Coordinates of C-alpha atoms in Angstrom, one line a residue:
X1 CA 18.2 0.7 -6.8
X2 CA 14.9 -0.4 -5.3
X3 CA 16.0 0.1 -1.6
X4 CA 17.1 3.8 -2.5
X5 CA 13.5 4.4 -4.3
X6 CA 12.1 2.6 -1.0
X7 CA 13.8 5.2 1.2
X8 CA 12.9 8.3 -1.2
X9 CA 9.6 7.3 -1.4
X10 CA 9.2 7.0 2.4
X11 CA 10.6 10.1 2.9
X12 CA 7.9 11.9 0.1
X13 CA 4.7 10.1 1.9
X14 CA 6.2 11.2 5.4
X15 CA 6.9 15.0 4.9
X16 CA 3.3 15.1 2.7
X17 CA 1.3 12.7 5.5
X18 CA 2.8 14.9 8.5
X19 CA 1.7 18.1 7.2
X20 CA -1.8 16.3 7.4
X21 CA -1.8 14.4 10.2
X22 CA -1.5 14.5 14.0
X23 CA -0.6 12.4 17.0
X24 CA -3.4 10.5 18.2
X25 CA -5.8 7.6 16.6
X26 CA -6.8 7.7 13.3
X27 CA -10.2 6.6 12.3
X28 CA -11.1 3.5 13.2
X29 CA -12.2 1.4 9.5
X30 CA -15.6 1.7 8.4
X31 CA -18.2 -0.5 6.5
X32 CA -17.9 -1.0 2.6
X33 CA -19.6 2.0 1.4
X34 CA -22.6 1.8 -0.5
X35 CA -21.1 3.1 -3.6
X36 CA -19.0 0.0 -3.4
X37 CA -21.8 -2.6 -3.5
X38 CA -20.3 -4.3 -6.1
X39 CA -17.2 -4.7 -4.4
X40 CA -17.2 -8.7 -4.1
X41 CA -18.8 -9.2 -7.5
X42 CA -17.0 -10.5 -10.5
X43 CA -15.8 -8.8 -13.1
X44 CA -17.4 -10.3 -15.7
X45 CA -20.9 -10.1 -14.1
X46 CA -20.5 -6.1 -13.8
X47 CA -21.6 -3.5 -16.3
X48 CA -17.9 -3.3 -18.5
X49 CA -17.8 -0.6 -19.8
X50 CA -17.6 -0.4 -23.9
X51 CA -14.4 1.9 -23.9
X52 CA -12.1 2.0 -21.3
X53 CA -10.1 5.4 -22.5
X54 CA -13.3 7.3 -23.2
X55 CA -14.4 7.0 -19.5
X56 CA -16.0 10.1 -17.8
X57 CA -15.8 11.4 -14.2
X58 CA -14.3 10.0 -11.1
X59 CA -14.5 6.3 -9.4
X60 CA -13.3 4.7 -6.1
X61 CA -11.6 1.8 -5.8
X62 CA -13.3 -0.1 -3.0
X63 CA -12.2 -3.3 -1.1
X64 CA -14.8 -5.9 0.1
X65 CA -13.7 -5.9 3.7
X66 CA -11.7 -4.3 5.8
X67 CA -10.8 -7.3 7.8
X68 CA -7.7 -9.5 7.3
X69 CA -8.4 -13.4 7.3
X70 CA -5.9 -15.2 9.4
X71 CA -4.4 -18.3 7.7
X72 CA -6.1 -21.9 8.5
X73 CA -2.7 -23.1 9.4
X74 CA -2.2 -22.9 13.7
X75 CA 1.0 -24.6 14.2
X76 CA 3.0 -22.7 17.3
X77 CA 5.7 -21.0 17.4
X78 CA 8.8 -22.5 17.8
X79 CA 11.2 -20.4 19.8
X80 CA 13.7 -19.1 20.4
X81 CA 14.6 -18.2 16.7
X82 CA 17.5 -16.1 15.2
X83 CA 17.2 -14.5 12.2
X84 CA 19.4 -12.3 10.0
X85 CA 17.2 -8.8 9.3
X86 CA 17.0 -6.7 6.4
X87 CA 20.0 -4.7 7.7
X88 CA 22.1 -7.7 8.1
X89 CA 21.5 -7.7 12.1
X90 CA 21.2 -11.1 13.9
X91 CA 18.5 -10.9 15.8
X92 CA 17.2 -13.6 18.6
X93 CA 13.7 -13.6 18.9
X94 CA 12.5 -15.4 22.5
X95 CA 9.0 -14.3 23.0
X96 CA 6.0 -13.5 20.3
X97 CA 3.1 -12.6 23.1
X98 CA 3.2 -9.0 22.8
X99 CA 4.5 -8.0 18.9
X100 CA 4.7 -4.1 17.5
X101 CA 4.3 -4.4 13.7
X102 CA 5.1 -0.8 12.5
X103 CA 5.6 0.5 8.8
X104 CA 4.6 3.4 6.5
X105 CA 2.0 1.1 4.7
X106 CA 0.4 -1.2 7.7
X107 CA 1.3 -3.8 5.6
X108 CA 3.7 -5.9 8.3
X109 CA 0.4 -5.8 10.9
X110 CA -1.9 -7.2 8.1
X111 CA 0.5 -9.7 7.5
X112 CA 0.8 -10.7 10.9
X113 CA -2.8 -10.4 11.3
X114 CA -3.2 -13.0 8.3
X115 CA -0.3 -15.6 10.1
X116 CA -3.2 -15.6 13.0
X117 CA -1.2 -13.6 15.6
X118 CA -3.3 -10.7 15.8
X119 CA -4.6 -11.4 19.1
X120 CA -0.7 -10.9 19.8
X121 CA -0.1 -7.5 18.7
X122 CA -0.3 -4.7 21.0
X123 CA -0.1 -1.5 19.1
X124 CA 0.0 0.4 15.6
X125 CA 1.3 2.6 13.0
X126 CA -1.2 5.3 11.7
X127 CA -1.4 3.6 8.6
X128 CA -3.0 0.5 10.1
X129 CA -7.1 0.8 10.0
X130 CA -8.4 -2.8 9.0
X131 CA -11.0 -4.5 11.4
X132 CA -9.9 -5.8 14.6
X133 CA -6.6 -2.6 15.1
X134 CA -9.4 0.1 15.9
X135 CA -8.3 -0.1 20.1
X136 CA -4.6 -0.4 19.4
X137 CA -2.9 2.1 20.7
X138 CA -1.0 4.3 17.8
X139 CA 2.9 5.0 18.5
X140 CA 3.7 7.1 15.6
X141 CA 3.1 11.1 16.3
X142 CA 3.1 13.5 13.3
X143 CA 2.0 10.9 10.6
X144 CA 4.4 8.0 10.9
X145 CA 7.2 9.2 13.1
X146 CA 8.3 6.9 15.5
X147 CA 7.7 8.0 19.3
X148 CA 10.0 5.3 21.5
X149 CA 8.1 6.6 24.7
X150 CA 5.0 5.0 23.6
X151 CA 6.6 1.8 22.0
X152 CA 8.4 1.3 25.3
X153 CA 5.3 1.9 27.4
X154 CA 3.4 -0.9 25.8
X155 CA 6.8 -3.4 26.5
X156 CA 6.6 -5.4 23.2
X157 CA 8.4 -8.5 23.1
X158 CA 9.7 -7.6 19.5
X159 CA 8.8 -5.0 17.2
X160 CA 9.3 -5.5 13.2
X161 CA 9.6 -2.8 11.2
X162 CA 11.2 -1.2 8.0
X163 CA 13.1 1.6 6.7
X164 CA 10.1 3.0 5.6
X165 CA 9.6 4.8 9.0
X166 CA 12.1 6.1 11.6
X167 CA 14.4 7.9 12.8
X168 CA 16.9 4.9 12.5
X169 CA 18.0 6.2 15.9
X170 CA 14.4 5.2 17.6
X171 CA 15.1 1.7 16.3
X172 CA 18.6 1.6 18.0
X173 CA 16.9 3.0 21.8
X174 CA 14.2 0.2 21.5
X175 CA 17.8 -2.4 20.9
X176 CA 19.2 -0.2 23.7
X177 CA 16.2 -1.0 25.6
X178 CA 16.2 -5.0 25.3
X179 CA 13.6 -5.0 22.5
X180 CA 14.2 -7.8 19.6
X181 CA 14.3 -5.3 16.8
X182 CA 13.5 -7.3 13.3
X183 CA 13.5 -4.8 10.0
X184 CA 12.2 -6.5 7.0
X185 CA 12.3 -5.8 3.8
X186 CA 10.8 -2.8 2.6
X187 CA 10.5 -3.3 -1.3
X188 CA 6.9 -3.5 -1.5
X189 CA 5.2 -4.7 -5.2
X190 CA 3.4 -7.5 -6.3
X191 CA 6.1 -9.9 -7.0
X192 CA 7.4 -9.4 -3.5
X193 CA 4.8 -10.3 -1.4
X194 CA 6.1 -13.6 -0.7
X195 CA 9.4 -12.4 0.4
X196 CA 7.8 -10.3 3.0
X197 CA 5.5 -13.0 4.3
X198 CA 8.9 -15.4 4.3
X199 CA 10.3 -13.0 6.5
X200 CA 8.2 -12.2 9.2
X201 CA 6.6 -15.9 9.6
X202 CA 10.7 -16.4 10.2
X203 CA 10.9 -13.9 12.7
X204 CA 8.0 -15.3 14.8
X205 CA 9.0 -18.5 14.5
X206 CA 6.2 -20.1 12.3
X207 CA 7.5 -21.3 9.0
X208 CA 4.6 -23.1 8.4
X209 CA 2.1 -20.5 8.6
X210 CA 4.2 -18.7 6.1
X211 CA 4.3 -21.0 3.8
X212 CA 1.0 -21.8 4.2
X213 CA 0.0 -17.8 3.5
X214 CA 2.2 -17.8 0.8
X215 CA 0.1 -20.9 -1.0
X216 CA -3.3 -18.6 -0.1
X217 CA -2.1 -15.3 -1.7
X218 CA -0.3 -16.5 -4.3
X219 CA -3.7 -18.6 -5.3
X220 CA -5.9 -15.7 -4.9
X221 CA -3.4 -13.5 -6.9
X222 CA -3.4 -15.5 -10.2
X223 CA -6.9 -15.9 -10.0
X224 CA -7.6 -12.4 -9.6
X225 CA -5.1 -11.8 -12.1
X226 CA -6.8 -14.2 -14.6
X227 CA -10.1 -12.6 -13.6
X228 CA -9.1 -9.3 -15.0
X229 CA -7.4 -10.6 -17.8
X230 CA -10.9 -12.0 -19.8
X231 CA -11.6 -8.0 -19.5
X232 CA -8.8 -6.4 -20.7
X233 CA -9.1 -5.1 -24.3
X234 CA -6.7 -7.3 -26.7
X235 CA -5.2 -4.6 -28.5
X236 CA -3.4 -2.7 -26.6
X237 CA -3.8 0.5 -28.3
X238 CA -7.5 -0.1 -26.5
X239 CA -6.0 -0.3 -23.0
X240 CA -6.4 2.4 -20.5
X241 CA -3.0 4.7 -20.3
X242 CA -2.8 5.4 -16.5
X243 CA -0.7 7.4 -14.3
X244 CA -0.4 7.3 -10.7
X245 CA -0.1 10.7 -9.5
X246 CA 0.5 11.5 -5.4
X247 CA -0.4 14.4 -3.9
X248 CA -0.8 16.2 -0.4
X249 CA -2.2 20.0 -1.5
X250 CA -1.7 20.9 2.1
X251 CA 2.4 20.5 1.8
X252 CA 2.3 20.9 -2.1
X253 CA 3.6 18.1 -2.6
X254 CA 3.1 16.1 -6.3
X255 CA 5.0 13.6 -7.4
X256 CA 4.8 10.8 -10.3
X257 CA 5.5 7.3 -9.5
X258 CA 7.2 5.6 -12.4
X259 CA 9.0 2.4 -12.6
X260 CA 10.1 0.5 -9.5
X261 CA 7.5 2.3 -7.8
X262 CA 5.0 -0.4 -6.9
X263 CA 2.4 1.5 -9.0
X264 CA 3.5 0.3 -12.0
X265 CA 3.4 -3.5 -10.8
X266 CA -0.8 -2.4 -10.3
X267 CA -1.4 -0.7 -13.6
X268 CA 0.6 -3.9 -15.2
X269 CA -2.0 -6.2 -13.4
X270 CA -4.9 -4.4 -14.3
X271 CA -3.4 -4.5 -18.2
X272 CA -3.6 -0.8 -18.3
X273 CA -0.7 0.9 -20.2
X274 CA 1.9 2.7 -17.5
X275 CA 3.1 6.0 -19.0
X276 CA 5.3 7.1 -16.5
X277 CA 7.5 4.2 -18.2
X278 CA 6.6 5.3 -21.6
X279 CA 8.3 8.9 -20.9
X280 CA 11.5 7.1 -18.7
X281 CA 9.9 7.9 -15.4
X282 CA 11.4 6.2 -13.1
X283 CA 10.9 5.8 -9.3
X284 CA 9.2 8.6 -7.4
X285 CA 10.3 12.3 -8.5
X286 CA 8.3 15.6 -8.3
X287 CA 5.6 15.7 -11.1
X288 CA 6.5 18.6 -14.2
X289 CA 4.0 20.1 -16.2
X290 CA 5.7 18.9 -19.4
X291 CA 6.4 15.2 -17.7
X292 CA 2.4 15.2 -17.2
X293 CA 1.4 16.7 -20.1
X294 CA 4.1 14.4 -22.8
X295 CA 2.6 11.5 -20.7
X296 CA -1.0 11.9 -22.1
X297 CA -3.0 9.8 -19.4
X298 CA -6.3 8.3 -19.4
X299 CA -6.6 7.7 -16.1
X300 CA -5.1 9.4 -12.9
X301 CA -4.5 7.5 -10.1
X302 CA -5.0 8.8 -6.4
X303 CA -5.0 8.1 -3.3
X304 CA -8.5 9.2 -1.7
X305 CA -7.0 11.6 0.5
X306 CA -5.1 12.8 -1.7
X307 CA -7.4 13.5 -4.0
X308 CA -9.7 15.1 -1.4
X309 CA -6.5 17.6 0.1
X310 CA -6.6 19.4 -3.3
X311 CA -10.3 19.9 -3.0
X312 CA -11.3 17.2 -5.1
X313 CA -10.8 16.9 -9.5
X314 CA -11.7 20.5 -9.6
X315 CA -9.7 21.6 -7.1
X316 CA -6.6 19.2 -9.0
X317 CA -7.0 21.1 -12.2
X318 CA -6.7 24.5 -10.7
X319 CA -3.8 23.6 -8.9
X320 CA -2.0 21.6 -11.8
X321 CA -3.7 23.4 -15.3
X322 CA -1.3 20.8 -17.4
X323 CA -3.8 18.2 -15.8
X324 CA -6.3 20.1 -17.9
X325 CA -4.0 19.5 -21.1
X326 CA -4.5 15.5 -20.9
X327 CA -7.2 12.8 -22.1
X328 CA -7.4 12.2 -18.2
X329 CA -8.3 16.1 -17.2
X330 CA -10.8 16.4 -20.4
X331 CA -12.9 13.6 -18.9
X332 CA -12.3 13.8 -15.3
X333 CA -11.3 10.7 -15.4
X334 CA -10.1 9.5 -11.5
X335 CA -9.6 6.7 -9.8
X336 CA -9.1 7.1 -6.1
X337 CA -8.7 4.1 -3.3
X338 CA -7.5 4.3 0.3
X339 CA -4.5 5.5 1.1
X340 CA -4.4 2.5 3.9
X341 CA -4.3 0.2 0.9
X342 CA -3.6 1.1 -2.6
X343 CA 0.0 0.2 -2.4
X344 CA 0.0 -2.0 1.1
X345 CA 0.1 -4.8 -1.2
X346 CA 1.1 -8.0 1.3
X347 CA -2.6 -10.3 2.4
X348 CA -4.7 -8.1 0.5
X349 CA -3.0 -8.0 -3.1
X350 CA -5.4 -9.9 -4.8
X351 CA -8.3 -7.7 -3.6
X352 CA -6.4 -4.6 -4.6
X353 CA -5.5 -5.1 -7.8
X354 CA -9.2 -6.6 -8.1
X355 CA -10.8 -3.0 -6.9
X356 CA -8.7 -1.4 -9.2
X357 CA -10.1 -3.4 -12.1
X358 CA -13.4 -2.7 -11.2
X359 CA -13.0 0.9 -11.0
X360 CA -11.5 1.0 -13.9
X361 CA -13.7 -1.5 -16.7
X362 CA -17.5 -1.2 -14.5
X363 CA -17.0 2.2 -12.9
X364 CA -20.0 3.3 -10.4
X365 CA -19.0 7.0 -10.0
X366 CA -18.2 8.0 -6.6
X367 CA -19.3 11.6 -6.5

């Protein structure tokens, strides 16, 4: 079920990134804004605030860095290795110098990034940004289409990928072309984090390193998680009732992300209330007027360029009036991150589901 949901919901962000997108570099990262000051602070130490559903106005979810930390662990890789893919492919691996970590998320490049082979990797996906990928070369045109001119150009030694980005046929000429071809997983949610890191420390033939990120993230995870859960109101008709709503205005495309998602996984670790699952909303399916309004959020959910394609909370209600109709529209209550991040999940988990906490019980208004 989750692979199908994987594939729909990489299909929706394509068609609603391409229509606002185009070939060529994205921006490179920037600083931590100043709006986000409080981005490495503790939760406790913040402002809470005294009722989390009776929130006004709109917040950003900020991360304290842009840059991935590589794991302490340097052991080489040991080579050649074969590995059985995602797709159920054998696949020899005989040379990590020059590695092509592509997806819909950037999530495989921060992960390599974080094994300490980012000095190996010799292009991106438009989704990658963090510090450090700003000269890669990108080789997906139209959003995250997959152009095999410019993978082949750049002669990787092996590229690892998902399903989340294509055509399938693009995969098959880089095979046809003598390229080790690894697809991973691409179920991406809290609890599978360690999977994915499993499989692509495999593929580069550095168990260790793997394990050894595993330890890291699964450490920083269940202290961020026990971080947030000191704040979160004990009664859980106090807790924040959150959607996560996706939009591009530009494509008119809006869609609720229910269960099996991977938004649901974040508003469960921030120990807000998901009411997509509350209303049997599963997976990613076009949002309905009556789906929002039966749903009754506090808080929407958005990706930050999302938000901004529809001109911003005003610009949201106009386009969908139910928004208007729930707790959430009445306050203008918002919280926007990256798109780049807010469900990349993999090395930077812990600080996701940390700036979503923030935004949500100390919010510093972002406009």
């Amino acid at each position: 079920m989750r692979r199908l949901l994987v594939v729909f919901v990489a299909v929706a962000l394509a068609a609603g990134l391409t229509s606002c997108s185009t070939a060529g570099p994205v921006a490179a990262p920037q600083n931590v804004p100043e709006a986000c000051a409080a981005a490495s602070a503790p939760l406790r130490s913040l402002d809470l605030v005294s009722d989390v559903r009776a929130v006004t106005g709109q917040s950003t979810a900020c991360l304290p860095s842009s840059a991935i930390e590589p794991v302490g662990d340097s052991t080489a890789p040991t080579l050649p290795v074969t590995v059985t893919d995602d797709e159920g492919r054998e696949v020899e691996v005989t040379d990590v110098d020059r590695i092509l970590p592509i997806d819909i998320s950037g999530t495989i490049a921060s992960t390599v990034f974080a094994l300490g082979l980012g000095d190996q990797v010799v292009g991106r996906d438009s989704s990658t940004d963090f510090a450090g990928t700003e000269d890669l070369p990108v080789v997906t045109k139209t959003g995250h289409t997959l152009n095999a001119e410019a993978i082949i150009e750049l002669t990787p030694t092996v590229v690892l990928t998902d399903t989340t980005i294509g055509p399938k046929e693009v995969r098959q000429q880089l095979r046809d072309a003598g390229i080790a071809v690894v697809v991973i997983s691409s179920d991406r949610r809290l609890d599978t984090t360690d999977r994915l890191v499993a499989e692509i420390a495999a593929a580069l033939g550095i168990p260790s390193r793997g394990r050894a990120l595993i330890e890291r993230l699964d450490a920083r995870l269940d202290q961020a998680l026990a971080e947030i859960a000191e704040v979160v109101p004990s009664d859980e008709g106090d807790r924040a009732r959150m959607l996560f709503l996706y939009v591009r205005g530009s494509a008119n495309v809006y869609y609720i992300f229910g269960e099996d998602s991977g938004a649901d996984s974040l508003i469960d670790a921030v120990g807000g209330v998901d009411v997509a699952g509350e209303i049997g909303w599963e997976g990613m399916k076009p949002m309905t007027a009556e789906a929002l309004v039966a749903a009754q959020p506090d808080v929407l959910v958005m990706m930050t360029d999302g938000l901004e394609s529809v001109g911003g909370i005003d610009g949201l209600i106009d386009r969908i009036p139910a928004v208007a109709e729930t707790p959430a529209g009445a306050n203008r209550r918002v919280i926007d991150m990256a798109d780049t991040a807010v469900l990349s999940f993999g090395p930077r988990s812990a600080d996701i589901v940390l700036a979503l906490a923030r935004a949500l019980y100390a919010p510093e208004p972002s406009k």
